[in-house]
Amino acid sequence: MTENINQNPEQIARDKIDEMLREAGWLVQSKKKVDLSANKGIAVREYQTDVGPADYVLFVGRKPVGIIEAKREDEGHRLTVVEEQSSNYANAKLKYLNNDPLPFVYESTGTITRFTDYRDPKPRGRNVFSFHKPETIAEWLKKEKSLRERLLSIPALDETGLRPAQIVAVNNLEHSFKKNRPKALIQMATGAGKTFTAATFVYRLLKHADAKRILFLVDTKNLGEQAEQEFMTFQPNDDNRKFTELYNVQRLSSSYIASDSQVCISTIQRLYSILKGEELDESAELENPNENSWLQNKMSKNKAVPVEYTPKVPIEQFDFIVIDEAHRSIYNLWKQVLDYFDAFLIGLTATPDKRTFGFFNENVVSQYTYEESVTDGVNVPYDVYTIETDISQNGAMIESGWFVDRRDKLTRKKRWQQEDEDTDYKRNDLDKKVVNPSQIRNIIREYKKALKTTIYPNRIDENGEYEVPKTLVFAKTDSHADDIIKIIREEFDEGNDFCKKVTYKIEEDPKSVLNRFRNSYYPRIAVTVDMIATGTDVKPLEVLLFMRDVKSINYFEQMKGRGTRTINSDSLQLVSKTAKTKTHFVIVDAVGATKSKKTDSRPLERKKSVPMKDLLGAICYGHVDEDLFLSLANRLIRLEKQITEKEKDRLLEFSGGKNLKQITKELITAFDQDEIETKAQIEIDKIPVQDQTPALIDDAKKKAQEQLILEASKTFNGELNGYLDNVLSHPLKIGY
């Protein structure tokens, strides 16, 4: 639309509003040429009311339904101020009509538009990209209650089959909906069941809140396929049918969105292309664009091009948008896709950062950390083994061994207030350590040696051969992966089946290779770049070998998450015959990633050389040391996965009725800064604000930690320690 420089600001705004209305399917008419039968939706300019002329009155099916208050563009910041004025028009009597108050009210400059549905329990205006279609308003009016009112009537959650963290997430999210909070963030450790949690609340929104359509948004095709599988297998507690028998689930593979789909699964790349009216190169969906420099360059060309209103995908297309891996799908090019839709936004992530925290208006409805998931037995802990190489005139030098990392003392909330650092983490020397075949060979040789002597030394099969644990190698590029595979096969003296590449650029079907890696004996080692770096379950995995750098702290955490999955002993032994049980996994770091990055989760083991008996004795006699407490917690977490139910019951007799999970949680909590601050705050709140000095607050934290330490340590006594030591002396329970 071309603007006339002679037009006044009011007329420019009206022209923009007219165009927006037409795009959304409204017919704009002047009050002198009214024909309410000319279209489903009619917008009449300057319609007379008993409090003066309204800028626009909206009619649907010949009946008045709403008004638009138009303002100049330079008054965009004042739209909330004019809500009372627009409300007066909505409550006024229209000329010729004895109408009820009109429920749908807009204020708009043609650039900024706000909308209030006065049918809501506590009507609250919100910014919208454009106007809703008249057909949509007709559908809304057919229902007795608005969506936000229907949310108030969602029944109590049936907690059967849900983990405690999932129960908290669903309940708190629904409470957030009832408060009409437009954005909410669920922080849940990788492997703790985020997608299952999402399927649970999506089902409840469709059934109990009568949501029309919900979008599940991902950033790779692989994650979309996994989400589709989760919905296909999900069965609600209150129905014998599967989710997909009750509701239509569509994973978008083109620009077509079926009118009867109730759950849409799409990559954000595809949705952006749909809004732009462009065809999508399928390669753009294969890898996470935030970690692929080629894709970043390709997509960055579009950064300056904003999305525009798309009639076939109106702003009300989705009532709710679930954003998987939300920490990387809410910025730059992608943010405008989320801003386009008039929908509740629910973020799912294991690794929120400052930007994620801010985008979701600091509305974190549930927090479930990796440490919590480990103490609950949902995930397994990990150790770090480093392999360091240097190129010199004398050839390659190898240093290797267990790496002990130290915990960041910041609380989670403070970490979320800080910059992510992801754009800064790209050390020049990282790639130099693993780019040439000689260095790759040195690393693989050292890994093979360390496996047998240190990492998993007792994996000898019935033929006296060493069985390599399921290992995932992260390579820098596809060609780098090819070099690694060739050298692994040579150094382990194995054939093609032993080590396979799992990327989208292989001749074999990558899904088939991945399924064999997950469910069959071969391959023992898989090499990937990005395809299974995030969101893919390979439960038998016991080793992650890093031979590539990582740009983002969050992405590094996601990659670590591939190893955290638990698996029962029988299932593990189907693919790894010599493995007794999965008690932990090992990160083998050949690029210095664990040393360079301040990750949100840390290895718990700090005292590898100290026998279990000595750890128990030290705590029993009152020794207080973080490394001691966390190392003991780590040993007990692993033990809990090995002992029998009879042994667990016997243990309760010596522990004051506490099981190993409770004991472990207390050991970790004693040095958890978030828990210390929460406990201290209870006492601080009892003191008048004017008396709350920094010294007093520090003292409250100190006393809170002392109480937590006492609670954790008083469990241990001579009888319990003796029993644990006796249990560990069993020949199957080794490595402690």
XYZ file of C-alpha atoms in Angstrom:
736
model
C 0.000 0.000 0.000
C 1.444 3.400 -1.015
C 1.057 6.177 1.512
C 0.155 9.680 0.347
C 2.524 12.197 1.951
C -0.336 14.695 2.058
C -2.500 12.437 4.204
C -2.791 13.261 7.872
C -1.581 10.717 10.492
C -5.128 9.690 11.402
C -5.969 8.844 7.789
C -2.722 6.894 7.321
C -3.630 4.791 10.359
C -7.176 4.230 9.048
C -5.832 3.119 5.658
C -3.538 0.592 7.339
C -6.378 -0.691 9.503
C -8.620 -1.012 6.442
C -5.977 -3.114 4.715
C -5.491 -5.313 7.783
C -9.239 -5.893 8.015
C -9.500 -6.846 4.349
C -6.596 -9.312 4.690
C -8.383 -10.954 7.631
C -11.566 -11.380 5.597
C -13.589 -8.312 6.632
C -15.434 -6.070 4.212
C -14.910 -2.427 5.168
C -17.890 -0.125 4.510
C -18.747 3.486 5.194
C -21.876 4.180 7.239
C -23.518 5.639 4.109
C -23.063 2.437 2.099
C -23.871 -0.237 4.622
C -24.866 -3.688 3.338
C -24.609 -6.183 6.191
C -25.472 -9.062 3.847
C -22.505 -8.411 1.559
C -20.049 -10.505 3.608
C -19.747 -12.722 6.669
C -17.853 -9.961 8.442
C -18.523 -6.240 7.955
C -16.515 -3.384 9.487
C -18.547 -0.150 9.410
C -16.601 3.107 9.734
C -17.776 5.947 12.009
C -20.853 4.124 13.274
C -22.949 6.327 15.547
C -23.447 5.274 19.189
C -25.099 7.045 22.101
C -21.649 8.204 23.276
C -20.456 9.362 19.857
C -19.204 7.764 16.638
C -17.090 4.619 17.006
C -14.187 4.401 14.561
C -15.257 0.909 13.440
C -18.104 -1.365 14.496
C -17.674 -5.026 13.573
C -20.651 -7.113 12.415
C -20.637 -10.899 11.964
C -23.685 -12.540 10.400
C -25.444 -9.135 10.457
C -25.029 -8.833 14.239
C -22.713 -6.359 16.016
C -19.861 -8.125 17.832
C -17.071 -5.625 18.445
C -15.444 -2.271 17.904
C -12.066 -0.889 16.828
C -10.653 2.296 18.305
C -8.183 3.744 15.780
C -5.225 5.893 16.832
C -2.319 7.591 15.065
C 0.885 5.561 14.817
C 2.703 7.909 17.201
C 0.101 7.010 19.826
C 1.001 3.319 19.831
C 2.527 3.587 23.284
C -0.786 4.957 24.579
C -3.062 2.126 23.470
C -3.479 0.800 27.006
C -4.546 4.306 28.071
C -7.437 4.359 25.580
C -8.874 1.023 26.739
C -11.489 2.842 28.809
C -12.521 4.885 25.777
C -12.887 1.792 23.573
C -14.742 0.016 26.392
C -17.235 2.891 26.545
C -18.012 2.426 22.863
C -18.346 -1.340 23.339
C -20.891 -0.790 26.125
C -22.806 1.920 24.260
C -26.059 1.511 22.359
C -25.639 1.506 18.608
C -27.906 3.713 16.546
C -31.000 1.792 15.362
C -30.145 -1.189 17.576
C -30.950 -2.314 21.108
C -27.723 -4.239 21.433
C -25.985 -5.889 24.365
C -22.379 -4.811 25.158
C -20.023 -5.846 22.356
C -17.450 -8.389 23.624
C -14.586 -8.024 21.120
C -12.628 -4.784 21.418
C -9.522 -3.660 19.535
C -7.290 -0.606 19.744
C -5.012 -0.156 16.742
C -2.627 2.237 15.025
C -2.309 -0.037 11.999
C 1.137 -0.984 13.289
C 0.363 -1.933 16.887
C -2.909 -3.635 17.724
C -4.336 -4.673 21.077
C -7.298 -6.931 21.717
C -9.580 -7.617 24.687
C -12.220 -10.329 24.900
C -14.703 -8.998 27.454
C -16.208 -12.464 27.852
C -13.079 -13.471 29.791
C -13.376 -13.787 33.596
C -10.908 -10.923 34.143
C -10.681 -9.230 30.741
C -7.085 -8.293 29.960
C -5.853 -6.666 26.775
C -3.056 -8.254 24.775
C -1.036 -7.354 21.704
C -2.023 -9.169 18.516
C -0.369 -9.223 15.109
C -3.593 -8.404 13.253
C -7.381 -8.806 13.498
C -9.149 -12.113 13.961
C -11.181 -13.478 11.064
C -14.985 -13.052 11.174
C -15.394 -16.842 10.889
C -13.323 -17.235 14.040
C -15.439 -14.762 15.972
C -18.559 -16.599 14.796
C -17.090 -19.845 16.190
C -16.235 -18.143 19.492
C -19.785 -16.849 19.844
C -21.243 -20.335 19.358
C -19.494 -21.462 22.529
C -20.984 -20.512 25.863
C -17.639 -19.531 27.385
C -14.394 -18.025 26.134
C -11.225 -20.130 26.133
C -9.871 -18.352 29.198
C -13.069 -19.026 31.089
C -13.042 -22.674 30.018
C -9.526 -22.993 31.412
C -10.907 -22.269 34.874
C -12.967 -25.455 34.728
C -10.175 -27.943 33.996
C -10.638 -30.805 36.512
C -7.997 -32.070 38.924
C -5.176 -34.078 37.366
C -5.239 -37.878 37.579
C -1.651 -38.469 38.697
C -1.554 -42.162 37.780
C 1.554 -43.038 35.803
C 3.151 -39.609 36.170
C 6.441 -38.861 37.893
C 6.382 -36.272 40.694
C 8.159 -33.678 38.520
C 5.626 -34.197 35.717
C 2.735 -33.768 38.153
C 4.198 -30.492 39.404
C 4.768 -29.269 35.837
C 1.207 -29.990 34.643
C -0.478 -28.614 37.770
C 1.585 -25.431 37.839
C 1.148 -24.878 34.112
C -2.623 -25.162 34.381
C -2.568 -22.780 37.339
C -0.644 -20.345 35.107
C -3.316 -20.707 32.406
C -6.034 -19.951 34.943
C -4.164 -16.761 35.854
C -4.152 -15.850 32.141
C -0.357 -15.768 31.963
C 0.417 -15.695 28.218
C 3.805 -17.413 28.501
C 5.099 -20.206 30.721
C 8.371 -22.113 30.892
C 8.828 -25.715 31.994
C 12.446 -26.440 32.881
C 12.915 -30.196 33.029
C 16.139 -32.167 32.841
C 16.866 -33.994 29.605
C 15.537 -37.536 29.909
C 12.922 -36.647 32.528
C 9.990 -36.928 30.103
C 9.269 -33.422 28.760
C 7.401 -34.664 25.688
C 5.269 -37.063 27.730
C 4.467 -34.151 30.050
C 3.483 -32.086 27.012
C 1.244 -34.863 25.659
C -0.460 -34.986 29.068
C -1.359 -31.309 29.228
C -2.144 -31.106 25.485
C -4.681 -33.906 25.926
C -6.247 -32.094 28.892
C -6.454 -28.803 26.982
C -8.197 -30.481 24.052
C -10.610 -32.467 26.200
C -11.376 -30.154 29.116
C -10.759 -26.663 27.698
C -12.034 -27.446 24.193
C -8.914 -26.012 22.577
C -9.332 -25.899 18.794
C -5.757 -26.578 17.658
C -2.384 -26.840 19.370
C 1.026 -26.464 17.733
C 4.036 -28.502 18.863
C 7.040 -26.604 17.554
C 10.509 -28.115 17.064
C 13.625 -27.046 15.184
C 14.682 -30.307 13.537
C 12.782 -32.919 11.561
C 14.151 -35.608 13.863
C 12.582 -33.995 16.953
C 9.297 -33.635 15.068
C 9.248 -37.334 14.231
C 9.940 -38.224 17.851
C 7.158 -35.936 19.078
C 4.772 -37.573 16.608
C 5.739 -40.998 17.983
C 5.127 -39.785 21.544
C 1.597 -38.640 20.671
C 0.919 -41.884 18.780
C 1.828 -44.019 21.791
C 0.307 -41.760 24.466
C -2.755 -43.213 26.170
C -4.644 -41.057 28.688
C -5.701 -42.460 32.052
C -9.389 -41.809 31.435
C -9.711 -43.486 28.024
C -8.732 -46.857 26.568
C -7.913 -45.321 23.196
C -4.596 -43.874 22.048
C -4.209 -40.118 21.644
C -4.240 -40.383 17.841
C -7.505 -42.325 17.951
C -9.097 -39.438 19.818
C -7.510 -36.439 18.090
C -6.008 -35.771 14.679
C -2.243 -35.245 14.779
C -0.576 -33.787 11.685
C 3.162 -33.433 11.229
C 3.643 -30.735 8.615
C 5.649 -31.774 5.567
C 4.276 -29.030 3.297
C 2.476 -25.706 3.663
C -0.883 -27.460 4.026
C -2.482 -27.363 7.492
C -5.532 -29.646 7.604
C -8.717 -27.982 8.819
C -9.498 -30.949 11.077
C -6.042 -31.269 12.664
C -6.067 -30.692 16.413
C -2.346 -31.092 17.023
C 0.145 -29.830 14.455
C 3.830 -30.722 14.691
C 6.148 -28.492 12.712
C 9.678 -27.195 12.572
C 9.907 -23.478 13.142
C 11.769 -23.247 9.830
C 8.761 -24.663 7.972
C 6.302 -22.415 9.765
C 8.430 -19.388 8.894
C 8.452 -20.407 5.228
C 4.655 -20.868 5.293
C 4.180 -17.367 6.670
C 6.569 -16.051 4.009
C 4.727 -17.925 1.241
C 7.962 -19.649 0.239
C 8.888 -23.256 -0.449
C 11.201 -24.760 2.142
C 14.398 -26.535 1.239
C 14.046 -29.773 3.234
C 17.705 -29.630 4.229
C 16.806 -26.658 6.435
C 14.829 -29.030 8.685
C 17.487 -31.677 9.119
C 19.815 -29.896 11.509
C 19.490 -27.356 14.273
C 20.234 -24.040 12.492
C 21.765 -22.543 15.636
C 24.591 -25.094 15.488
C 25.041 -25.337 11.710
C 26.991 -22.435 10.242
C 25.889 -23.192 6.665
C 22.226 -23.094 7.684
C 22.820 -19.994 9.775
C 24.258 -18.162 6.779
C 21.448 -19.377 4.531
C 18.683 -18.352 6.939
C 20.328 -15.089 8.039
C 19.631 -13.625 4.602
C 15.987 -13.502 5.650
C 16.585 -11.738 8.976
C 15.609 -8.326 7.683
C 12.430 -9.642 6.070
C 9.529 -9.585 8.516
C 6.635 -12.012 8.300
C 3.394 -10.586 6.974
C -0.241 -11.512 7.520
C -1.072 -14.770 5.770
C -4.831 -15.316 5.224
C -4.537 -19.103 4.986
C -2.742 -19.153 8.366
C -4.540 -16.538 10.485
C -3.194 -15.342 13.837
C -5.774 -17.486 15.673
C -4.709 -20.705 13.910
C -3.448 -22.120 17.220
C -4.757 -21.650 20.752
C -1.535 -22.936 22.317
C 2.021 -23.296 21.053
C 4.367 -25.740 22.766
C 7.972 -24.796 21.981
C 10.334 -27.744 22.328
C 13.979 -26.901 23.080
C 12.697 -23.382 23.741
C 16.136 -22.020 24.620
C 17.067 -21.973 20.923
C 13.751 -21.254 19.136
C 12.735 -17.857 20.481
C 15.275 -15.445 19.051
C 16.141 -13.451 15.970
C 14.480 -14.791 12.825
C 12.285 -17.219 14.756
C 10.853 -14.851 17.375
C 8.577 -13.175 14.844
C 6.930 -16.541 14.105
C 5.910 -16.780 17.756
C 4.860 -13.123 17.865
C 2.585 -13.709 14.861
C 0.136 -16.052 16.581
C -2.449 -15.089 19.183
C -1.727 -18.081 21.408
C -0.485 -19.141 24.818
C 3.222 -20.018 24.601
C 4.634 -22.927 26.617
C 8.386 -23.454 26.519
C 10.049 -26.802 27.208
C 13.765 -26.893 27.917
C 16.372 -28.555 30.062
C 18.705 -25.586 29.784
C 17.132 -22.129 30.065
C 19.375 -19.072 29.956
C 18.963 -15.345 30.489
C 17.132 -14.807 27.200
C 14.816 -17.777 27.739
C 14.035 -16.567 31.249
C 13.192 -13.088 29.950
C 11.190 -14.205 26.921
C 8.813 -16.202 29.096
C 8.299 -13.227 31.433
C 10.205 -15.038 34.200
C 7.190 -17.337 34.568
C 9.018 -20.603 35.279
C 6.164 -22.881 36.318
C 8.369 -25.847 37.209
C 12.069 -26.518 37.706
C 13.505 -30.005 37.662
C 17.279 -30.104 37.502
C 19.584 -32.842 36.325
C 20.782 -33.413 39.911
C 17.185 -33.841 41.074
C 16.475 -36.297 38.256
C 19.550 -38.307 39.243
C 18.597 -38.502 42.929
C 15.079 -39.552 41.914
C 16.463 -42.358 39.750
C 15.013 -40.833 36.577
C 18.488 -40.268 35.091
C 21.952 -41.643 35.783
C 24.990 -39.604 36.901
C 28.161 -39.244 34.860
C 31.941 -39.130 35.144
C 34.354 -37.193 32.938
C 37.479 -38.769 31.469
C 39.773 -36.399 29.570
C 42.148 -37.155 26.736
C 44.467 -34.255 25.967
C 46.730 -34.142 22.935
C 49.274 -31.624 21.746
C 51.080 -31.400 18.426
C 54.769 -30.620 18.730
C 57.967 -31.227 16.870
C 58.334 -34.415 18.833
C 54.957 -35.720 17.688
C 51.801 -36.221 19.729
C 51.742 -36.133 23.503
C 48.873 -37.774 25.368
C 47.624 -36.963 28.843
C 44.527 -38.628 30.170
C 42.631 -39.332 33.353
C 39.530 -38.646 35.388
C 38.484 -35.002 35.571
C 37.024 -33.574 38.774
C 34.914 -30.468 38.196
C 33.732 -27.999 40.795
C 30.195 -26.712 41.231
C 29.258 -23.128 40.384
C 27.991 -21.562 43.630
C 25.438 -19.357 41.871
C 21.782 -20.157 42.310
C 19.740 -21.155 39.279
C 17.857 -17.862 39.207
C 21.099 -15.858 39.234
C 22.483 -17.982 36.416
C 19.368 -17.248 34.398
C 20.033 -13.531 34.854
C 23.468 -13.826 33.235
C 24.532 -13.869 29.615
C 24.667 -17.323 28.019
C 28.233 -16.919 26.675
C 27.354 -19.167 23.738
C 28.634 -16.746 21.096
C 32.015 -16.469 22.828
C 32.816 -20.134 23.246
C 34.879 -21.049 20.222
C 38.485 -21.502 21.242
C 40.924 -21.491 18.334
C 42.907 -24.441 19.624
C 39.964 -26.812 20.031
C 39.710 -27.996 16.463
C 43.484 -28.156 16.065
C 43.562 -31.008 18.513
C 41.468 -33.358 16.402
C 41.577 -32.253 12.780
C 44.308 -34.465 11.380
C 44.247 -38.246 11.066
C 47.278 -38.706 13.316
C 45.620 -36.910 16.196
C 42.343 -38.756 15.674
C 44.275 -42.030 15.787
C 46.056 -41.064 19.021
C 42.744 -40.205 20.666
C 41.076 -43.450 19.561
C 44.061 -45.518 20.733
C 43.976 -43.831 24.123
C 40.199 -44.329 24.334
C 40.536 -48.040 23.540
C 43.220 -48.421 26.203
C 41.297 -46.420 28.827
C 38.120 -48.442 28.230
C 39.839 -51.676 29.221
C 41.922 -50.326 32.089
C 39.917 -47.506 33.650
C 36.524 -46.535 32.209
C 34.720 -49.916 32.044
C 37.454 -52.447 32.843
C 35.302 -55.520 33.549
C 33.543 -56.054 30.233
C 35.043 -59.394 29.201
C 32.676 -61.721 27.358
C 32.481 -65.536 27.487
C 35.154 -65.779 24.779
C 37.595 -63.648 26.739
C 37.103 -60.696 24.390
C 36.530 -57.130 25.555
C 33.029 -55.827 24.758
C 33.038 -52.128 23.875
C 30.134 -50.279 25.581
C 27.694 -48.451 23.317
C 29.531 -45.247 22.413
C 28.399 -42.088 20.626
C 31.087 -39.910 19.066
C 30.392 -36.252 18.273
C 32.259 -35.170 15.133
C 32.774 -31.662 13.793
C 31.712 -32.232 10.176
C 30.563 -35.040 7.921
C 34.060 -35.521 6.505
C 35.511 -35.462 10.018
C 33.052 -38.229 10.906
C 34.272 -40.296 7.940
C 37.884 -39.989 9.155
C 36.908 -41.003 12.682
C 34.939 -44.062 11.510
C 37.796 -45.304 9.313
C 40.292 -45.024 12.166
C 37.971 -46.586 14.772
C 37.454 -49.663 12.583
C 41.210 -49.995 12.095
C 42.247 -49.432 15.713
C 39.582 -51.757 17.136
C 40.280 -54.284 14.340
C 36.584 -54.514 13.464
C 34.412 -54.508 10.354
C 31.887 -52.062 8.940
C 29.076 -53.053 11.298
C 31.112 -52.200 14.401
C 31.134 -48.437 13.779
C 28.543 -46.536 11.750
C 27.803 -42.955 10.842
C 24.422 -41.592 11.866
C 23.798 -38.371 9.953
C 21.350 -37.303 7.282
C 24.094 -37.504 4.645
C 24.574 -41.266 4.526
C 23.482 -43.675 1.826
C 21.843 -46.010 4.340
C 18.561 -45.007 5.945
C 19.708 -43.037 9.037
C 16.626 -44.129 10.998
C 17.460 -47.763 10.342
C 21.049 -47.307 11.522
C 19.834 -45.432 14.607
C 17.347 -48.196 15.440
C 20.079 -50.831 15.156
C 22.341 -48.742 17.378
C 19.548 -48.510 19.933
C 18.171 -52.056 19.814
C 20.790 -54.407 18.322
C 24.267 -55.558 19.269
C 25.884 -53.777 16.308
C 26.964 -51.068 15.825
C 28.904 -50.670 19.078
C 30.024 -47.155 18.158
C 28.060 -44.493 16.257
C 29.487 -41.236 14.952
C 27.242 -38.213 14.467
C 27.424 -34.482 13.858
C 24.024 -33.084 14.807
C 21.351 -35.642 13.978
C 21.250 -37.332 17.383
C 22.933 -34.608 19.387
C 19.631 -33.601 20.974
C 16.298 -35.145 21.812
C 17.067 -38.724 20.724
C 16.762 -41.609 23.173
C 19.449 -44.294 22.923
C 19.079 -45.746 26.388
C 21.937 -48.321 26.230
C 24.493 -45.518 25.625
C 27.276 -45.593 28.205
C 29.951 -43.361 26.645
C 29.877 -39.989 24.894
C 33.142 -39.148 23.124
C 33.499 -35.439 22.286
C 35.726 -34.785 19.265
C 34.129 -31.502 18.252
C 33.740 -28.070 19.781
C 30.329 -26.752 20.864
C 29.220 -23.145 20.430
C 26.577 -23.069 23.088
C 26.512 -23.974 26.760
C 22.911 -25.064 26.293
C 23.730 -27.235 23.298
C 26.551 -28.880 25.226
C 24.090 -29.736 28.010
C 21.701 -31.206 25.428
C 24.469 -33.362 23.965
C 25.369 -34.614 27.438
C 21.728 -35.582 27.846
C 22.127 -38.407 25.305
C 23.856 -40.488 27.975
C 21.586 -39.805 30.947
C 18.760 -42.187 30.048
C 18.036 -45.056 32.414
C 17.427 -48.595 31.158
C 16.519 -51.776 33.000
C 19.185 -54.450 33.278
C 17.453 -56.981 31.031
C 17.061 -54.487 28.177
C 20.671 -53.328 28.565
C 22.012 -56.877 28.430
C 20.150 -57.557 25.180
C 22.574 -55.173 23.436
C 25.526 -55.198 25.867
C 25.901 -58.742 27.200
C 28.639 -58.027 29.761
C 26.947 -54.986 31.305
C 25.238 -55.802 34.600
C 23.289 -52.558 35.015
C 23.560 -48.952 33.850
C 24.702 -47.096 36.949
C 26.267 -44.098 35.163
C 27.707 -42.928 31.860
C 31.079 -41.472 30.970
C 31.922 -38.344 29.006
C 35.252 -38.777 27.246
C 36.422 -35.261 26.484
C 39.070 -34.958 23.779
C 38.561 -31.229 23.077
C 38.607 -29.594 26.505
C 34.888 -28.820 26.459
C 34.226 -29.806 30.062
C 37.150 -27.752 31.332
C 36.269 -24.659 29.326
C 32.555 -24.498 29.980
C 30.683 -23.639 33.151
C 27.953 -26.195 32.708
C 24.799 -26.243 34.775
C 25.322 -29.843 35.899
C 28.556 -31.229 37.300
C 29.995 -34.688 37.914
C 29.149 -35.705 41.473
C 32.222 -37.884 41.971
C 35.101 -35.908 43.542
C 36.921 -38.583 45.564
C 37.522 -41.451 43.142
C 40.545 -42.701 45.027
C 38.771 -42.773 48.393
C 37.114 -46.125 49.277
C 33.413 -46.133 50.056
C 34.128 -47.315 53.604
C 36.193 -44.190 54.287
C 33.546 -41.849 52.837
C 30.923 -43.385 55.115
C 33.196 -43.174 58.151
C 34.138 -39.538 57.570
C 30.509 -38.397 57.381
C 29.508 -40.571 60.330
C 32.147 -38.837 62.490
C 31.064 -35.342 61.478
C 33.485 -34.433 58.702
C 31.886 -31.702 56.529
C 33.142 -31.306 52.994
C 31.194 -30.787 49.750
C 33.355 -33.168 47.727
C 32.882 -35.841 50.383
C 29.085 -35.478 50.484
C 28.665 -35.424 46.705
C 31.003 -38.359 46.109
C 29.107 -40.463 48.648
C 25.832 -39.413 47.001
C 27.219 -40.557 43.663
C 28.193 -43.980 45.032
C 24.784 -44.470 46.682
C 22.936 -43.477 43.485
C 24.807 -46.200 41.615
C 24.324 -48.704 44.431
C 20.561 -48.103 44.436
C 20.402 -49.409 40.863
C 22.259 -52.610 41.787
C 20.874 -53.891 45.079
C 17.854 -56.155 45.355
C 14.471 -55.241 46.804
C 15.245 -57.437 49.819
C 18.488 -55.528 50.416
C 16.628 -52.227 50.108
C 14.099 -53.305 52.737
C 16.853 -54.432 55.088
C 18.619 -51.095 54.707
C 15.559 -49.238 56.071
C 16.151 -50.903 59.456
C 19.507 -49.133 59.848
C 18.681 -45.768 58.239
C 15.744 -44.613 60.304
C 13.329 -45.606 57.540
C 15.076 -43.608 54.811
C 15.695 -45.257 51.448
C 18.797 -44.614 49.351
C 17.035 -42.013 47.197
C 16.091 -39.980 50.286
C 19.586 -40.286 51.757
C 21.158 -39.247 48.464
C 18.857 -36.259 48.102
C 19.794 -35.000 51.567
C 23.523 -35.315 50.791
C 23.192 -33.257 47.602
C 20.727 -30.757 49.081
C 23.164 -29.888 51.868
C 25.280 -27.991 49.321
C 22.547 -26.868 46.910
C 22.558 -23.067 46.866
C 18.936 -22.852 45.726
C 17.763 -25.071 48.584
C 19.905 -23.190 51.117
C 18.459 -19.849 49.999
C 14.887 -21.194 50.047
C 15.289 -22.546 53.590
C 16.989 -19.354 54.785
C 14.296 -17.167 53.231
C 11.662 -18.754 55.477
C 13.519 -17.384 58.522
C 14.393 -14.078 56.855
C 10.714 -13.435 56.083
C 9.969 -13.543 59.807
C 12.157 -10.461 60.331
C 10.881 -6.912 59.566
C 12.244 -5.696 56.212
C 13.968 -2.693 57.809
C 15.985 -5.051 60.031
C 17.166 -7.346 57.230
C 20.860 -6.476 56.965
C 23.322 -8.288 54.651
C 25.055 -9.773 57.701
C 21.755 -11.103 59.039
C 20.878 -12.629 55.660
C 24.297 -14.307 55.394
C 23.884 -15.670 58.913
C 20.458 -17.102 58.010
C 21.993 -18.874 54.993
C 24.807 -20.243 57.121
C 22.374 -21.637 59.700
C 20.148 -23.067 56.962
C 23.079 -24.964 55.484
C 24.172 -26.201 58.896
C 20.682 -27.656 59.401
C 20.750 -29.335 55.983
C 24.209 -30.799 56.649
C 23.093 -32.118 60.036
C 19.988 -33.691 58.517
C 22.084 -35.446 55.868
C 24.891 -36.644 58.121
C 22.913 -37.880 61.149
C 21.480 -40.731 59.044
C 24.864 -42.450 59.030
C 25.815 -44.700 61.903
C 27.979 -47.726 62.534
C 25.247 -50.246 61.716
C 24.205 -48.567 58.461
C 27.810 -48.117 57.378
C 28.585 -51.739 58.164
C 25.574 -52.952 56.215
C 26.410 -50.809 53.180
C 30.000 -51.986 53.259
C 28.808 -55.585 53.491
C 26.414 -55.152 50.548
C 29.184 -53.622 48.465
C 31.471 -56.558 49.141
C 29.238 -58.659 46.861
C 31.306 -59.610 43.775
C 28.779 -58.097 41.366
C 28.938 -54.702 43.044
C 32.319 -53.428 41.994
C 33.927 -50.133 41.132
C 33.261 -48.405 44.453
